[in-house]
Each structure stands twice: as C-alpha cells, then as structure tokens.
C-alpha cells in the first residue's frame, strides 16, 4: 500500500453511536504551565477516546468514567519516576492501583497524555489486557491530532517503517509475539520494536476493517484468549498472520 495523504480521517463506521457528551477528566498541573489551547485539545481527544471505547465494547459506561491526569514539571516528574523501578526513562505512566496518569511536561507531552488516558480506558473495559494490546491501542490513540472540530489520525511512519524492515528480513511470528511474557517488555534492546509491532497490529486491523478490532475485543471480554479471539474474528489466526506480514511487506513509505 502507499500513503496518499499524511493525515487520515478516522473511519466513521468505527464510531457509529458516538454521543455528544464530553469525557469527565480531571487535570492537575504540578509546577508547570498548560495552555488553554492544550487543555482544549486534551478534552476533545479525551471525548473521542471515550466514544471509541464505548463503541469498541458496546457500552456507554465510559460516559461517567473519571479520568485523572497529573502533568508535572521536569523536576517533579523525575523525582516521582526515580522512586519507581523502570520509570526513570519514561515520559509518562498510568498507575492502575491509583487509577491515575502521570505525565512529564516536555515538548511532546500531549501525545503522552493521550497514550496514558487510553491505558485508563482499556483497564476499565477489559480485565488484565495483554501488554501488546494495551500499548498498541495507546500508541494508535497517541497519534491522533485535532483538525478544527475533527479528530484526525497521523499514521506512525516510524513504527510502520520499523515493522516493514522486520518483515522484509523475515515474517513476524505473531503467535509468539502475542504470547510474550511481561518480562520481555523490560528488555530495553527490544522494547521499541515491541511497541512498533503492537501498534502495527492495531493499525492493520483497523485499516483492514474496523469491526475486526471490535469483534476481537468483545471476544476477549467474554474470556477468550487474544489468539482465539483473533482466530474467530479474522477467520483463522494463520490467515491473520500471513495477511499482516504481506500488508507490511508491500507498504510503501517515504524515507526520512
């Protein structure tokens, strides 16, 4: 495939019963300034994320979900992250025990806010989501942008390029990837690739047919494993894996 436009409007079918209610969100600013424009952007995309999750899980429960976000100065964030193992090199994190997101106020912080809000929403819709799904949807949401009153989506060219290069070297074993242990995500040498593959799976399913992701999530919510859910929703896991590899093998993107 070839990207014909750098910005793609999200397929409206995915959000067929989106409503007009804003998401309930609490934003705490800790020793930093957040512009009114940024606050408005966060609120608009939070509503879009809420509508997305409502549709994916056939619910309206997210309308009343309170999302808590703290945006911290550099010193405050580093001080907090230094006390938690594995967080000192992150730009933000979501704490399930506190049901609260913490974000470092750096130049690209808006994408991080959106990413962490997705973790909150997924946790409230699916018990113990696998890491690849948690990060894949969050990475997808983190690439959304505001275009007037519309929420648009900028494909993550870096992740797509990474996965394409991997597939050109050899097909990705998605069954093995989906079954990776949590400990694999702590390996800094491969973590970036794991995020890219996670994003690529979600992007592929939505690009192929938005209802594929929805059916997969609903099956998982009913207790099916991710592998079985994809097998049933896609018409065979092997077909899914083969189509995924073929899709990225033929994807054309402009060089940096």
PDB file of N, CA and C in Angstrom, residues 135-136 139 158-164 190-202:
ATOM      1  N   UNK A 135      -0.540  -1.434  24.821  1.00  0.00           N
ATOM      2  CA  UNK A 135       0.358  -0.468  24.191  1.00  0.00           C
ATOM      3  C   UNK A 135      -0.047  -0.174  22.752  1.00  0.00           C
ATOM      4  N   UNK A 136      -0.562  -1.173  22.051  1.00  0.00           N
ATOM      5  CA  UNK A 136      -0.932  -0.964  20.655  1.00  0.00           C
ATOM      6  C   UNK A 136      -2.049   0.048  20.480  1.00  0.00           C
ATOM      7  N   UNK A 139      -0.740   3.532  21.568  1.00  0.00           N
ATOM      8  CA  UNK A 139       0.097   4.140  20.535  1.00  0.00           C
ATOM      9  C   UNK A 139      -0.765   4.662  19.388  1.00  0.00           C
ATOM     10  N   UNK A 158       7.240   5.964  11.625  1.00  0.00           N
ATOM     11  CA  UNK A 158       8.419   5.320  12.199  1.00  0.00           C
ATOM     12  C   UNK A 158       8.123   3.869  12.587  1.00  0.00           C
ATOM     13  N   UNK A 159       6.987   3.659  13.246  1.00  0.00           N
ATOM     14  CA  UNK A 159       6.620   2.291  13.633  1.00  0.00           C
ATOM     15  C   UNK A 159       6.358   1.427  12.405  1.00  0.00           C
ATOM     16  N   UNK A 160       5.681   1.994  11.422  1.00  0.00           N
ATOM     17  CA  UNK A 160       5.385   1.253  10.197  1.00  0.00           C
ATOM     18  C   UNK A 160       6.675   0.901   9.466  1.00  0.00           C
ATOM     19  N   UNK A 161       7.614   1.842   9.420  1.00  0.00           N
ATOM     20  CA  UNK A 161       8.905   1.588   8.775  1.00  0.00           C
ATOM     21  C   UNK A 161       9.669   0.490   9.512  1.00  0.00           C
ATOM     22  N   UNK A 162       9.636   0.547  10.831  1.00  0.00           N
ATOM     23  CA  UNK A 162      10.334  -0.466  11.632  1.00  0.00           C
ATOM     24  C   UNK A 162       9.787  -1.859  11.359  1.00  0.00           C
ATOM     25  N   UNK A 163       8.461  -1.976  11.369  1.00  0.00           N
ATOM     26  CA  UNK A 163       7.834  -3.282  11.148  1.00  0.00           C
ATOM     27  C   UNK A 163       8.064  -3.756   9.716  1.00  0.00           C
ATOM     28  N   UNK A 164       8.007  -2.859   8.772  1.00  0.00           N
ATOM     29  CA  UNK A 164       8.265  -3.243   7.378  1.00  0.00           C
ATOM     30  C   UNK A 164       9.670  -3.815   7.238  1.00  0.00           C
ATOM     31  N   UNK A 190      14.943  -4.477  22.934  1.00  0.00           N
ATOM     32  CA  UNK A 190      13.865  -4.863  22.008  1.00  0.00           C
ATOM     33  C   UNK A 190      12.552  -4.141  22.288  1.00  0.00           C
ATOM     34  N   UNK A 191      12.497  -3.370  23.374  1.00  0.00           N
ATOM     35  CA  UNK A 191      11.225  -2.757  23.778  1.00  0.00           C
ATOM     36  C   UNK A 191      10.634  -1.876  22.684  1.00  0.00           C
ATOM     37  N   UNK A 192      11.475  -1.085  22.023  1.00  0.00           N
ATOM     38  CA  UNK A 192      10.973  -0.194  20.975  1.00  0.00           C
ATOM     39  C   UNK A 192      10.312  -0.989  19.853  1.00  0.00           C
ATOM     40  N   UNK A 193      10.918  -2.120  19.478  1.00  0.00           N
ATOM     41  CA  UNK A 193      10.328  -2.967  18.440  1.00  0.00           C
ATOM     42  C   UNK A 193       9.002  -3.569  18.889  1.00  0.00           C
ATOM     43  N   UNK A 194       8.902  -3.902  20.175  1.00  0.00           N
ATOM     44  CA  UNK A 194       7.658  -4.470  20.695  1.00  0.00           C
ATOM     45  C   UNK A 194       6.523  -3.450  20.603  1.00  0.00           C
ATOM     46  N   UNK A 195       6.826  -2.192  20.912  1.00  0.00           N
ATOM     47  CA  UNK A 195       5.822  -1.136  20.780  1.00  0.00           C
ATOM     48  C   UNK A 195       5.403  -0.982  19.321  1.00  0.00           C
ATOM     49  N   UNK A 196       6.379  -1.033  18.422  1.00  0.00           N
ATOM     50  CA  UNK A 196       6.078  -0.863  16.997  1.00  0.00           C
ATOM     51  C   UNK A 196       5.189  -1.984  16.476  1.00  0.00           C
ATOM     52  N   UNK A 197       5.486  -3.224  16.864  1.00  0.00           N
ATOM     53  CA  UNK A 197       4.667  -4.352  16.415  1.00  0.00           C
ATOM     54  C   UNK A 197       3.261  -4.258  17.005  1.00  0.00           C
ATOM     55  N   UNK A 198       3.168  -3.866  18.266  1.00  0.00           N
ATOM     56  CA  UNK A 198       1.860  -3.724  18.917  1.00  0.00           C
ATOM     57  C   UNK A 198       1.003  -2.707  18.173  1.00  0.00           C
ATOM     58  N   UNK A 199       1.606  -1.553  17.881  1.00  0.00           N
ATOM     59  CA  UNK A 199       0.903  -0.528  17.112  1.00  0.00           C
ATOM     60  C   UNK A 199       0.504  -1.073  15.744  1.00  0.00           C
ATOM     61  N   UNK A 200       1.427  -1.785  15.103  1.00  0.00           N
ATOM     62  CA  UNK A 200       1.190  -2.278  13.747  1.00  0.00           C
ATOM     63  C   UNK A 200       0.019  -3.256  13.693  1.00  0.00           C
ATOM     64  N   UNK A 201      -0.165  -4.057  14.735  1.00  0.00           N
ATOM     65  CA  UNK A 201      -1.294  -4.991  14.771  1.00  0.00           C
ATOM     66  C   UNK A 201      -2.613  -4.227  14.817  1.00  0.00           C
ATOM     67  N   UNK A 202      -2.698  -3.246  15.724  1.00  0.00           N
ATOM     68  CA  UNK A 202      -3.925  -2.458  15.857  1.00  0.00           C
ATOM     69  C   UNK A 202      -4.198  -1.672  14.575  1.00  0.00           C
TER      70      UNK A 202
END
